[in-house]
Tab-separated table of C-alpha atoms and ligand atoms in Angstrom:
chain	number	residue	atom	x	y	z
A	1	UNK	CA	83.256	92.011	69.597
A	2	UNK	CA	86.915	91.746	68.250
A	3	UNK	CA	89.592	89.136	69.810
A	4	UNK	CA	93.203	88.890	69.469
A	5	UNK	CA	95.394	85.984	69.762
A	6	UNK	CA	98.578	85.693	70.868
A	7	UNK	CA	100.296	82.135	69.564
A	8	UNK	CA	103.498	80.679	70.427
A	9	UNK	CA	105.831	82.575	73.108
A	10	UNK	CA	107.166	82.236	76.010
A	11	UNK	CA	105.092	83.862	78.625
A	12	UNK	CA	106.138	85.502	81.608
A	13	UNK	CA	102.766	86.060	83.429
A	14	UNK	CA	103.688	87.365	86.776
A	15	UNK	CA	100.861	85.799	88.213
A	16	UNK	CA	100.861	85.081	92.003
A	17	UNK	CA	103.200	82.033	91.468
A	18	UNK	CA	105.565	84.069	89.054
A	19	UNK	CA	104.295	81.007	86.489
A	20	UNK	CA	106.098	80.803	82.915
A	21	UNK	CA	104.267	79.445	80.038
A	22	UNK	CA	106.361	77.734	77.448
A	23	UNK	CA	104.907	78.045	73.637
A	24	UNK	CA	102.104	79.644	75.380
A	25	UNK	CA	99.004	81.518	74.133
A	26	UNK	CA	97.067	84.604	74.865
A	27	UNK	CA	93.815	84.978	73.866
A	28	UNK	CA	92.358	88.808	74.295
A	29	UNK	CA	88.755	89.660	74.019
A	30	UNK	CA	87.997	93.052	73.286
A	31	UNK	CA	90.200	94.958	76.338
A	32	UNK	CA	90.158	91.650	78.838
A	33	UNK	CA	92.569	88.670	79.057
A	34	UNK	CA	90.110	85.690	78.703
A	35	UNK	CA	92.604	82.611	78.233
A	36	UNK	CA	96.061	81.642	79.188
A	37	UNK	CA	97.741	78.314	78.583
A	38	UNK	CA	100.258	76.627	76.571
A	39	UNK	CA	99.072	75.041	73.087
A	40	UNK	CA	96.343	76.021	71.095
A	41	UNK	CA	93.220	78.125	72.732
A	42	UNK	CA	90.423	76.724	73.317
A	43	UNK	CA	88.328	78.203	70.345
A	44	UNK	CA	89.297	78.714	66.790
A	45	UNK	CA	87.040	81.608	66.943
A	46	UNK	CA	89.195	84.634	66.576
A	47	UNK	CA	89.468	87.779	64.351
A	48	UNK	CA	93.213	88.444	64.682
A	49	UNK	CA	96.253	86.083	65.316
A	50	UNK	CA	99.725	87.895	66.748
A	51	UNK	CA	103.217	85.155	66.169
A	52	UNK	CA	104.403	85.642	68.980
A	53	UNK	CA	107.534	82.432	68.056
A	54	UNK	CA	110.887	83.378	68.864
A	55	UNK	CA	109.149	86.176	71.616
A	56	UNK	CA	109.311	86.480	75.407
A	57	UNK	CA	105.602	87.920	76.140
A	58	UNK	CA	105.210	89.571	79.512
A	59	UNK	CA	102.040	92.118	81.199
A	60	UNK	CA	103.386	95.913	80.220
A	61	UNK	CA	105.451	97.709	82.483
A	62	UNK	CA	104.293	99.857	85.196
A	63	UNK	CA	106.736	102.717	84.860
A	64	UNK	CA	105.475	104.356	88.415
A	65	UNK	CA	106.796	107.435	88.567
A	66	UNK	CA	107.940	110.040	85.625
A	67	UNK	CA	107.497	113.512	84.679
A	68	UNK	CA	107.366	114.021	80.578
A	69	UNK	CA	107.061	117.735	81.489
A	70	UNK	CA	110.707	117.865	81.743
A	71	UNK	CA	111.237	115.914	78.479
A	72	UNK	CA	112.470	119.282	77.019
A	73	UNK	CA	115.345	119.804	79.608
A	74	UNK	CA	116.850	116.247	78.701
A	75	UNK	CA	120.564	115.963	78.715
A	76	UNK	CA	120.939	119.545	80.355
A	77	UNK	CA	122.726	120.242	83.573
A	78	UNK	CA	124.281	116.871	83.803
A	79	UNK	CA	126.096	115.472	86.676
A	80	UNK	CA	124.642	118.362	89.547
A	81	UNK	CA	122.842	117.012	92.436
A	82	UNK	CA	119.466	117.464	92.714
A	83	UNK	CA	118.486	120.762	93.669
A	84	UNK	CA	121.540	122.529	91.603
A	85	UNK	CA	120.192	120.580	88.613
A	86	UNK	CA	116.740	121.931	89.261
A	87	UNK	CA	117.442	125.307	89.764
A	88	UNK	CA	120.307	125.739	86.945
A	89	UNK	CA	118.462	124.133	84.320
A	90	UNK	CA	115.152	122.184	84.926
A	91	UNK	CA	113.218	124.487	86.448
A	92	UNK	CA	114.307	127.297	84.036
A	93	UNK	CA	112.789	124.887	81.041
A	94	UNK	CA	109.670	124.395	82.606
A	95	UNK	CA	109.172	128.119	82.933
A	96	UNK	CA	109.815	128.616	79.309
A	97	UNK	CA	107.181	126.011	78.028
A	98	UNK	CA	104.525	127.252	75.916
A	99	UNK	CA	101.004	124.867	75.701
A	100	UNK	CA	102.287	123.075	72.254
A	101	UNK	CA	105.642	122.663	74.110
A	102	UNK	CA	103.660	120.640	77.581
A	103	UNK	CA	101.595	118.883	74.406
A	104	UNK	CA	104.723	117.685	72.572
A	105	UNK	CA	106.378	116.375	75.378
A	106	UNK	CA	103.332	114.182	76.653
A	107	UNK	CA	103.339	112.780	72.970
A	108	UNK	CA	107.172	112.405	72.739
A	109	UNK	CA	107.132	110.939	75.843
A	110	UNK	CA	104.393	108.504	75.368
A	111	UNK	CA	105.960	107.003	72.129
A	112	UNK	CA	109.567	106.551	74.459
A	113	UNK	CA	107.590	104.860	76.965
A	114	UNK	CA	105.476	102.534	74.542
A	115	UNK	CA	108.824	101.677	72.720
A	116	UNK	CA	110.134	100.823	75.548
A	117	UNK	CA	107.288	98.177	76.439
A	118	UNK	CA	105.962	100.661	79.436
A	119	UNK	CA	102.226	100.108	78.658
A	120	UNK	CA	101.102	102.702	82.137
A	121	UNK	CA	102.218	105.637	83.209
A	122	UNK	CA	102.247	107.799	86.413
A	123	UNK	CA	102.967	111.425	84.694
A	124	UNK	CA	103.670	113.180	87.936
A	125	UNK	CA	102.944	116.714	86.274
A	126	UNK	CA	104.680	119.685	87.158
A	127	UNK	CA	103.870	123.081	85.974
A	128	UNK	CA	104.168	126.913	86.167
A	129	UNK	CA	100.539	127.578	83.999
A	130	UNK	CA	98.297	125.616	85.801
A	131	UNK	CA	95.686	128.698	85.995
A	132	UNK	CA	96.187	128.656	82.190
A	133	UNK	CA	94.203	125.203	81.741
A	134	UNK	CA	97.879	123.646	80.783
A	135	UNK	CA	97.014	120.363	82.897
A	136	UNK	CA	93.522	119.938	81.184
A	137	UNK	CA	95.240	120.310	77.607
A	138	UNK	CA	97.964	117.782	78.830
A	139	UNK	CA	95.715	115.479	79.928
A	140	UNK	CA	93.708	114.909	76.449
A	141	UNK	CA	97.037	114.609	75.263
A	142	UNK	CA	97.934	111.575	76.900
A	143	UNK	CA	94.563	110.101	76.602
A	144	UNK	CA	95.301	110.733	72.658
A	145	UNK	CA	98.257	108.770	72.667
A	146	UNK	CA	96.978	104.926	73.489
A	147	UNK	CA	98.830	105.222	76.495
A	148	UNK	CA	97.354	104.177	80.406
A	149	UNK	CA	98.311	107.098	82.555
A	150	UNK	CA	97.892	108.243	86.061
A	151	UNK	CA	98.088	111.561	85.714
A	152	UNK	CA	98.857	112.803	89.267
A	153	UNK	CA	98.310	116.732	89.340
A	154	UNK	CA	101.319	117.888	91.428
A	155	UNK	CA	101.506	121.316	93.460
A	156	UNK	CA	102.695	123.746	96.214
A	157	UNK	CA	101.099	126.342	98.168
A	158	UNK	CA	104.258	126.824	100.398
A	159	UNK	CA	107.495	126.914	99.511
A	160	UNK	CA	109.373	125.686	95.611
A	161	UNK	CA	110.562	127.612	92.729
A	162	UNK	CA	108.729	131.218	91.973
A	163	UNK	CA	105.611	130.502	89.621
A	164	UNK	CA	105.436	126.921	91.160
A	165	UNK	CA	102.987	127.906	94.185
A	166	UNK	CA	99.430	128.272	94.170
A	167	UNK	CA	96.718	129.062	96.870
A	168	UNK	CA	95.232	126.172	98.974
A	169	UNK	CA	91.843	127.046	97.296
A	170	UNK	CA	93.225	126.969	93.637
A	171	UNK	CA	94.878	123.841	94.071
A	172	UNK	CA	91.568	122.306	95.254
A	173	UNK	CA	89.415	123.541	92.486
A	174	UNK	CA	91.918	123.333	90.070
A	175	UNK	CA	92.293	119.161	91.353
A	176	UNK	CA	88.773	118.506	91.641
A	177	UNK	CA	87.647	120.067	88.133
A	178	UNK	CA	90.543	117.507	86.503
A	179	UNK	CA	88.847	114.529	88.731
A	180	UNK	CA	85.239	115.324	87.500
A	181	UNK	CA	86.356	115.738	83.638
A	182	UNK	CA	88.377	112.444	83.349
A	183	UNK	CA	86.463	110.032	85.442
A	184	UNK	CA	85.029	107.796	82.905
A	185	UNK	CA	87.973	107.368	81.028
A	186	UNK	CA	89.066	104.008	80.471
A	187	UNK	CA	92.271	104.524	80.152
A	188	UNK	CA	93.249	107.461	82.241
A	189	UNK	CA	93.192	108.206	85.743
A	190	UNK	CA	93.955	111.659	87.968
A	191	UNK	CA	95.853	111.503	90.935
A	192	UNK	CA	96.928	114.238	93.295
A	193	UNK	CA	99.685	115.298	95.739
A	194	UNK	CA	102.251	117.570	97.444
A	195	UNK	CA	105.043	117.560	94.877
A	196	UNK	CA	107.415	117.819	97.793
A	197	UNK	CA	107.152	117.199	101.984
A	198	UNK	CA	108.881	120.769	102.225
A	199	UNK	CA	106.742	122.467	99.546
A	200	UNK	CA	103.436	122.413	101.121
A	201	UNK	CA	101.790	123.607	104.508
A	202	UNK	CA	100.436	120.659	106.815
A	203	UNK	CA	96.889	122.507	105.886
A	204	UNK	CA	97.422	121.695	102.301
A	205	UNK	CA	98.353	117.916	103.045
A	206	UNK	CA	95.260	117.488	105.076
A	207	UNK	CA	93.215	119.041	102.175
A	208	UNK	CA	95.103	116.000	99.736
A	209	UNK	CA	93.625	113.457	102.102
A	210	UNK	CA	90.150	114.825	101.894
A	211	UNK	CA	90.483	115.406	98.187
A	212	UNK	CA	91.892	111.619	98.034
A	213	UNK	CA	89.617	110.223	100.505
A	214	UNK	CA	86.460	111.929	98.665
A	215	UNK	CA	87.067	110.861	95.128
A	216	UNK	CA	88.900	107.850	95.547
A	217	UNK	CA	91.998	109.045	93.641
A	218	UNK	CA	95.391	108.248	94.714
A	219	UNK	CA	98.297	111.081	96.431
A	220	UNK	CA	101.226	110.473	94.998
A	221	UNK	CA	104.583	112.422	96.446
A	222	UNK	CA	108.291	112.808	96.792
A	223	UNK	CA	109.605	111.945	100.124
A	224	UNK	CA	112.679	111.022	101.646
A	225	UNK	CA	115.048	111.882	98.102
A	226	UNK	CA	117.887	113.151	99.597
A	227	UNK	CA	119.539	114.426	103.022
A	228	UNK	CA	118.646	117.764	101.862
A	229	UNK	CA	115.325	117.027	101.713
A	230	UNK	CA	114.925	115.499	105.103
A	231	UNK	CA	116.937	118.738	106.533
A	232	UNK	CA	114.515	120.860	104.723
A	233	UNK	CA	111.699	119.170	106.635
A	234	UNK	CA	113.083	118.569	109.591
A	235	UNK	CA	113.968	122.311	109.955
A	236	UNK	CA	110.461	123.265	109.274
A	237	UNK	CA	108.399	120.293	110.780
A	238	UNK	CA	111.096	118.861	112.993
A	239	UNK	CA	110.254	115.552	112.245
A	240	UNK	CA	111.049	113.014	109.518
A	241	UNK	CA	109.300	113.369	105.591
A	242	UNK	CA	107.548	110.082	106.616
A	243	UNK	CA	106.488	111.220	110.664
A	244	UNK	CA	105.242	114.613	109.253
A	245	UNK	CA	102.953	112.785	106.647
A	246	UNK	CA	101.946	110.155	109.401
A	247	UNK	CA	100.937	113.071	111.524
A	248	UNK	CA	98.849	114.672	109.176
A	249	UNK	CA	97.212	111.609	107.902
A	250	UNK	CA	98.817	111.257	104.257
A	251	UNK	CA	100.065	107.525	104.427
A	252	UNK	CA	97.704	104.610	103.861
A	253	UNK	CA	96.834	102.515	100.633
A	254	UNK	CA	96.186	105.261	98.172
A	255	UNK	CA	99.419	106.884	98.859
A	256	UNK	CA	102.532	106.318	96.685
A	257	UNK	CA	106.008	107.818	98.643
A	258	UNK	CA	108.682	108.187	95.647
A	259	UNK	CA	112.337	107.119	96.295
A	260	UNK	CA	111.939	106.609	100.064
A	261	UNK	CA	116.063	106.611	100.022
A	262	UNK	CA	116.639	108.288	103.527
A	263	UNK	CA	114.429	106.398	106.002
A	264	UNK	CA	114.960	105.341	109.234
A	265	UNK	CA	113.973	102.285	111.061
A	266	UNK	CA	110.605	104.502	112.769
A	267	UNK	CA	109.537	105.519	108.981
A	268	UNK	CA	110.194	101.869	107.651
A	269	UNK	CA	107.457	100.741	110.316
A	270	UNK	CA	105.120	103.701	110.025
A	271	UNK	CA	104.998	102.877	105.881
A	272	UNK	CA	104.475	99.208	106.820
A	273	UNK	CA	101.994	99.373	109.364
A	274	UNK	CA	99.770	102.461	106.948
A	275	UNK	CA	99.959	100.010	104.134
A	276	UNK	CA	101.710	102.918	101.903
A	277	UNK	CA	103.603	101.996	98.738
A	278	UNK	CA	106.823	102.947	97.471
A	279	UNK	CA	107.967	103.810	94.345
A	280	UNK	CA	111.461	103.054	93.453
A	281	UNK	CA	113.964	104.440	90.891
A	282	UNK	CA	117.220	103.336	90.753
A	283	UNK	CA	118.491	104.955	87.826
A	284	UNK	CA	117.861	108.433	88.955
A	285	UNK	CA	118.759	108.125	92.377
A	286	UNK	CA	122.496	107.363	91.137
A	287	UNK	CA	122.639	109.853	88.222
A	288	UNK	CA	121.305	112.585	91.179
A	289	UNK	CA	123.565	111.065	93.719
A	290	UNK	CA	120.439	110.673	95.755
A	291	UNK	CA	121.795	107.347	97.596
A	292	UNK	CA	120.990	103.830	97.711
A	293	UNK	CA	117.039	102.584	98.872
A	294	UNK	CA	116.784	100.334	101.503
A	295	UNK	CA	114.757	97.706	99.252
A	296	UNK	CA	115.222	94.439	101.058
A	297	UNK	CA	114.451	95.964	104.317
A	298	UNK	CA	111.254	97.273	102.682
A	299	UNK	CA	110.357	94.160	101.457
A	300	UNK	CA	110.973	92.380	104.846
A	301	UNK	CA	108.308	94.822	106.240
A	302	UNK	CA	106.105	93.741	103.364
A	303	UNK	CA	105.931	96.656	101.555
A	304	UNK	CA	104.649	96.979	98.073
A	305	UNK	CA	107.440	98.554	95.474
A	306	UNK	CA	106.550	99.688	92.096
A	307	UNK	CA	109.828	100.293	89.825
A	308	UNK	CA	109.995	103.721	87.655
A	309	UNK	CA	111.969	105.564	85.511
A	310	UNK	CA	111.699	109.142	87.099
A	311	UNK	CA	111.528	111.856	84.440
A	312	UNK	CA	113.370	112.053	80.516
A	313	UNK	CA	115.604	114.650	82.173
A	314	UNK	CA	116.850	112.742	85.286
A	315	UNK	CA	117.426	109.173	84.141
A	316	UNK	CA	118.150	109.944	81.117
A	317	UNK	CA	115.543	107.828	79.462
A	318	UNK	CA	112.457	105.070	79.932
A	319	UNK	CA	113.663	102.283	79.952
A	320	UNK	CA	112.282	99.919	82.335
A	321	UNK	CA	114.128	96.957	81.528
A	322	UNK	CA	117.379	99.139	82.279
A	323	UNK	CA	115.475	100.224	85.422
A	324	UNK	CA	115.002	96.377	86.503
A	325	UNK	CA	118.396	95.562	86.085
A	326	UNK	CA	120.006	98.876	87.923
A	327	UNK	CA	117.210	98.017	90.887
A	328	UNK	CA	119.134	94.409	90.987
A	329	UNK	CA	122.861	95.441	90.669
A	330	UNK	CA	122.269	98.176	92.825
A	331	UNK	CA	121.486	95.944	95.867
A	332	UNK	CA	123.793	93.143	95.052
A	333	UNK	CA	126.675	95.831	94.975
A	334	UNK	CA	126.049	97.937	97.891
A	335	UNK	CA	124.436	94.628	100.398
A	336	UNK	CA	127.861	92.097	98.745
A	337	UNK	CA	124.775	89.720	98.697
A	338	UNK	CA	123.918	88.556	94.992
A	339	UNK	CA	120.221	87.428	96.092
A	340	UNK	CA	119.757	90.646	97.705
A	341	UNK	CA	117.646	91.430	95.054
A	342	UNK	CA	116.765	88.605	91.923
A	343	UNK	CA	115.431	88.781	88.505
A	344	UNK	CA	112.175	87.512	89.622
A	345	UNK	CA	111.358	90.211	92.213
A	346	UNK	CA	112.365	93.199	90.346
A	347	UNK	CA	110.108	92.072	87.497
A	348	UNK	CA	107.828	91.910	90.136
A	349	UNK	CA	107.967	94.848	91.000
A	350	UNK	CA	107.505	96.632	87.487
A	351	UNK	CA	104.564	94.990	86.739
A	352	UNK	CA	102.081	93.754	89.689
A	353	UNK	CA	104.020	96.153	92.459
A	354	UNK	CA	102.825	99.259	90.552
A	355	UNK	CA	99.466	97.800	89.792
A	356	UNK	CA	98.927	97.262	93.534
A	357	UNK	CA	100.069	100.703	93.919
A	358	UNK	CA	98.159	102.394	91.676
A	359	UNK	CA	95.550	101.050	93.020
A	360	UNK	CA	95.003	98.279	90.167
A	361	UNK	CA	96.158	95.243	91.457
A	362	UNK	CA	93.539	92.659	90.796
A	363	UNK	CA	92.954	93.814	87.041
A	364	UNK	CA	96.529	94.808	86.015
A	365	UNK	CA	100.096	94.060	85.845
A	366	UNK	CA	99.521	89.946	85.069
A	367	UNK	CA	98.830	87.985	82.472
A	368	UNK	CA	95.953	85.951	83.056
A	369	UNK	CA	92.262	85.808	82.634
A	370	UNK	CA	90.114	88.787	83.620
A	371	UNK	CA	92.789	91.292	83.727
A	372	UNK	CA	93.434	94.276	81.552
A	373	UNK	CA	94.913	93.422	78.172
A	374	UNK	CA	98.578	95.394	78.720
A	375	UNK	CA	100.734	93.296	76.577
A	376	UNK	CA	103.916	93.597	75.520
A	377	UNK	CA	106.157	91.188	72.786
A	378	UNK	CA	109.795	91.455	72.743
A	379	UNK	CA	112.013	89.607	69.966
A	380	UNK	CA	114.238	87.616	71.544
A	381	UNK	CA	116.083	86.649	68.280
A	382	UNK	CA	119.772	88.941	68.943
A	383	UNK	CA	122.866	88.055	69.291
A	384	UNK	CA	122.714	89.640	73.057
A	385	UNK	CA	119.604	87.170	73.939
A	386	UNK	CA	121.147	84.064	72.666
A	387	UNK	CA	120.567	81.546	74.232
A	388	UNK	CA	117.992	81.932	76.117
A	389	UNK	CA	118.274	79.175	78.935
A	390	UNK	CA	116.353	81.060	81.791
A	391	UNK	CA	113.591	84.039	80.153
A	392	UNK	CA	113.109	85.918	83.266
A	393	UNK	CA	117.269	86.455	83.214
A	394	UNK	CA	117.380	86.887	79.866
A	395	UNK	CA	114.668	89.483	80.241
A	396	UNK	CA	116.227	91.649	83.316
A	397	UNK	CA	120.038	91.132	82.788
A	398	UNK	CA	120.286	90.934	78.815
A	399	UNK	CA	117.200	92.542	77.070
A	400	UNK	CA	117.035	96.319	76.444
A	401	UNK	CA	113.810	98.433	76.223
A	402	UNK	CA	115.051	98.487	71.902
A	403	UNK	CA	114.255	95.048	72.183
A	404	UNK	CA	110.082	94.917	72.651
A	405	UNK	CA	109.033	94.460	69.211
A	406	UNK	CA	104.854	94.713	69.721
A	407	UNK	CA	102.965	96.795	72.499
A	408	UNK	CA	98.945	96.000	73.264
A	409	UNK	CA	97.357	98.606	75.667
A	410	UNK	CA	93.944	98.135	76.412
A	411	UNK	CA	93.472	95.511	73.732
A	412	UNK	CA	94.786	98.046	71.600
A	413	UNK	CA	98.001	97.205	69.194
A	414	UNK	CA	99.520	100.459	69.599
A	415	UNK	CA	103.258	99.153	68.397
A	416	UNK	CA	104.016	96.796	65.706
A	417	UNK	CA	107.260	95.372	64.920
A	418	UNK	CA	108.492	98.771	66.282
A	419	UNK	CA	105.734	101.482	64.734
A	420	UNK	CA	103.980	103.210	66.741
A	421	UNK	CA	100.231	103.095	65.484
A	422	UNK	CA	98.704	105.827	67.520
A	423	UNK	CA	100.625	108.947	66.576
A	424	UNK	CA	103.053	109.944	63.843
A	425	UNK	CA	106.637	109.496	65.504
A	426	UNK	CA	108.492	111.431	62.332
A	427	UNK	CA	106.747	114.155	62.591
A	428	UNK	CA	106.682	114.457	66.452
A	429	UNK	CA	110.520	114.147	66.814
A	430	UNK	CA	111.160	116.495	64.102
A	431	UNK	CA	108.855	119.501	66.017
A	432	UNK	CA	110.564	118.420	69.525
A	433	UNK	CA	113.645	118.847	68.074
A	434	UNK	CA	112.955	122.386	66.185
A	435	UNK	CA	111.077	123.678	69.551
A	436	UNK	CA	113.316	122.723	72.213
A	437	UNK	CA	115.543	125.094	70.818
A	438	UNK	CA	113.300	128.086	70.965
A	439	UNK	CA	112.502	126.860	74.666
A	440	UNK	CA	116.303	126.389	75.620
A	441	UNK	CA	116.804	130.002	74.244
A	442	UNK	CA	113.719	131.706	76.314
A	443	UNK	CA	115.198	129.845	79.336
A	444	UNK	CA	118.662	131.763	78.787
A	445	UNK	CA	120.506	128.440	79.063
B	501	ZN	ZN1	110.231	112.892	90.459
């Protein structure tokens, strides 16, 4: 049995009362939170003590939504809209990635996302070789990395880019042998779904559901991004992204929509009423132009958010904190309300929101006892976090993602005062940076 203590922060537990602990302690046995308070622990009976003085300590962030496949086509085809930036550049990359390339970027990738203090992922994976095993081989990459991951197998047997589409049977097997291999794994999970509303047949939703329904797995899915989208499904379908996946069964608790940014009043109560959860991400949503989210009317349904980065190449980077804040400023600009959206909820919403939507929300996302040791430290001793009269501001409207100084995942310490423990960062960005230029130049960009 090995514990871990963590002595003398400030604790931000996002419990149900949002409680903050004052020279607080954390007391971790093996991969469980056992004890929370302020003080000294209860026992003296530990193997290994973390000062945490001079630190805010929070639960890990739930960064809900990503895709480190495109980690390669980062900082190319700026400032296009969506589809443009796809098709000139993105998709282009993705063609050109060889296995070591999809390997690198799940490992590059997981070191941004533990630097930045995101202790789970949701890799929404897209990819042109899935006959060639590339989503097995990605998977054990993650799992090497120390990182918690949803892995959420994307796919199309419609309509998307050429190489992108697959038959309704291959996506099936292809879905269930990923399930069956990685089901015991503590620390990752699969998940499944449409990558688009427009990309797959109504057949190939319905066969999500079962797939979902029978393994207990969550769909996760793009839907309402942009007025393109919509008119793309409208002009096959004829109805909304939300009323087509309410007609063929695809909302309900195990289903995460993505940006939700076009919805109408009918699609706000369907996702209500369904218990569905969104996913929201600020940061790409205004570098795409993709529009504004109607959070507080979400939230007045009672809808559970998750916050998330959205892919390397569309953000540009993983940095929740930054993620927080842009969720906050977004709504006080665009609503002229500055409660519209507060520190407090978007924090919220980055740690227990996509817990509950992952389907985790009684074992992750908080700190207190019996849930999953995700912890994260971040120095608050910088010029840009003095003083520090109210943490949770501090946290959402001064810190950076720079600023988390020690990362636990799983009881694990896989970041100490800023080295990662679990892979060999040097090393990694030095063969990212060598290969993305072979991949750049067999994409022709
Ligand atoms: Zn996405």
């Amino acid at each position: 049995m090995s514990t871990l203590l963590i002595l003398g922060g400030t604790i931000l537990t996002s419990d149900d009362a949002n409680s903050i602990i004052e020279n607080g302690y954390v007391l971790v046995n093996e991969n469980m939170i056992v004890e929370v308070g302020s003080g000294q622990p209860t026992t003296s009976n530990y193997d290994q003590v973390i000062d945490a003085k001079g630190m805010v300590v929070c639960p890990g962030f739930i960064n809900a939504h990503t895709h480190l496949c495109t980690i390669f086509g980062r900082s190319l085809g700026s400032d296009r809209s969506l589809l443009q930036w796809l098709s000139d550049a993105q998709v282009p990359m993705l063609r050109a990635l060889q296995i070591e390339d999809y390997v690198l970027s799940m490992e590059l990738g997981a070191i941004e996302n533990i630097k930045a203090g995101n202790t789970t992922i949701c890799e929404v994976f897209v990819c042109a070789h899935y006959a060639d095993g590339f989503d097995e081989v990605c998977v054990a990459a993650l799992a090497r990395t120390g990182i918690r991951s949803i892995f959420c197998r994307c796919s199309n047997d419609e309509s998307f880019f050429d190489g992108f589409i697959e038959t309704r049977q291959d996506i099936i097997s292809r879905s269930e042998r990923l399930i069956r291999n990685w089901r015991d794994h503590e620390r990752v999970r699969i998940g499944i779904g449409p990558l688009i509303p427009w990309g797959s047949s109504a057949d190939a939703f319905v066969d999500a559901v079962h797939l979902s329904q029978e393994n207990n797995v969550i769909i996760h899915l793009h839907t309402s991004e942009t007025p393109e989208y919509n008119d793309l499904v409208r002009s096959r379908t004829g109805k909304s992204n939300v009323e087509m996946l309410a007609d063929v069964g695809a909302l309900g608790d195990r289903v995460m929509l993505n940006h939700c940014v076009h919805l109408s009043e009918h699609d706000i109560g369907l996702i209500a009423e369904t218990g569905s959860h969104v996913i929201h991400d600020p940061t790409s949503n205004m570098i795409l132009a993709s529009g504004v989210a109607p959070i507080p009317q979400l939230r007045a349904a009672g809808i559970n958010i998750g916050l998330a980065c959205d892919g390397p190449a569309c953000n540009n980077t993983q940095d929740m904190i930054e993620v927080m804040k842009n969720a906050a400023l977004l709504q006080k600009a665009v609503t002229g309300q500055a409660d519209a959206l507060i520190a407090k909820d978007v924090f919220t919403m980055a740690t227990r929101g996509g817990a509950r939507a992952i389907g985790m929300g009684s074992s992750l996302g908080s700190i207190q006892p019996g849930f999953l040791a995700d912890i994260i430290l971040i120095n608050t001793e910088a010029p840009h976090l003095t003083p520090m009269h109210d943490p949770m501001a501090t946290l959402v409207y001064s810190a950076r993602g720079s600023d988390v100084h020690t990362v636990i995942i799983n009881g694990q310490i896989v970041m100490q005062n800023r080295t990662v423990t679990t892979m060999d960062e040097k090393e990694i960005l030095v063969k990212a940076r060598e290969r993305a230029v072979c991949v750049r130049q067999r994409a022709g960009l």
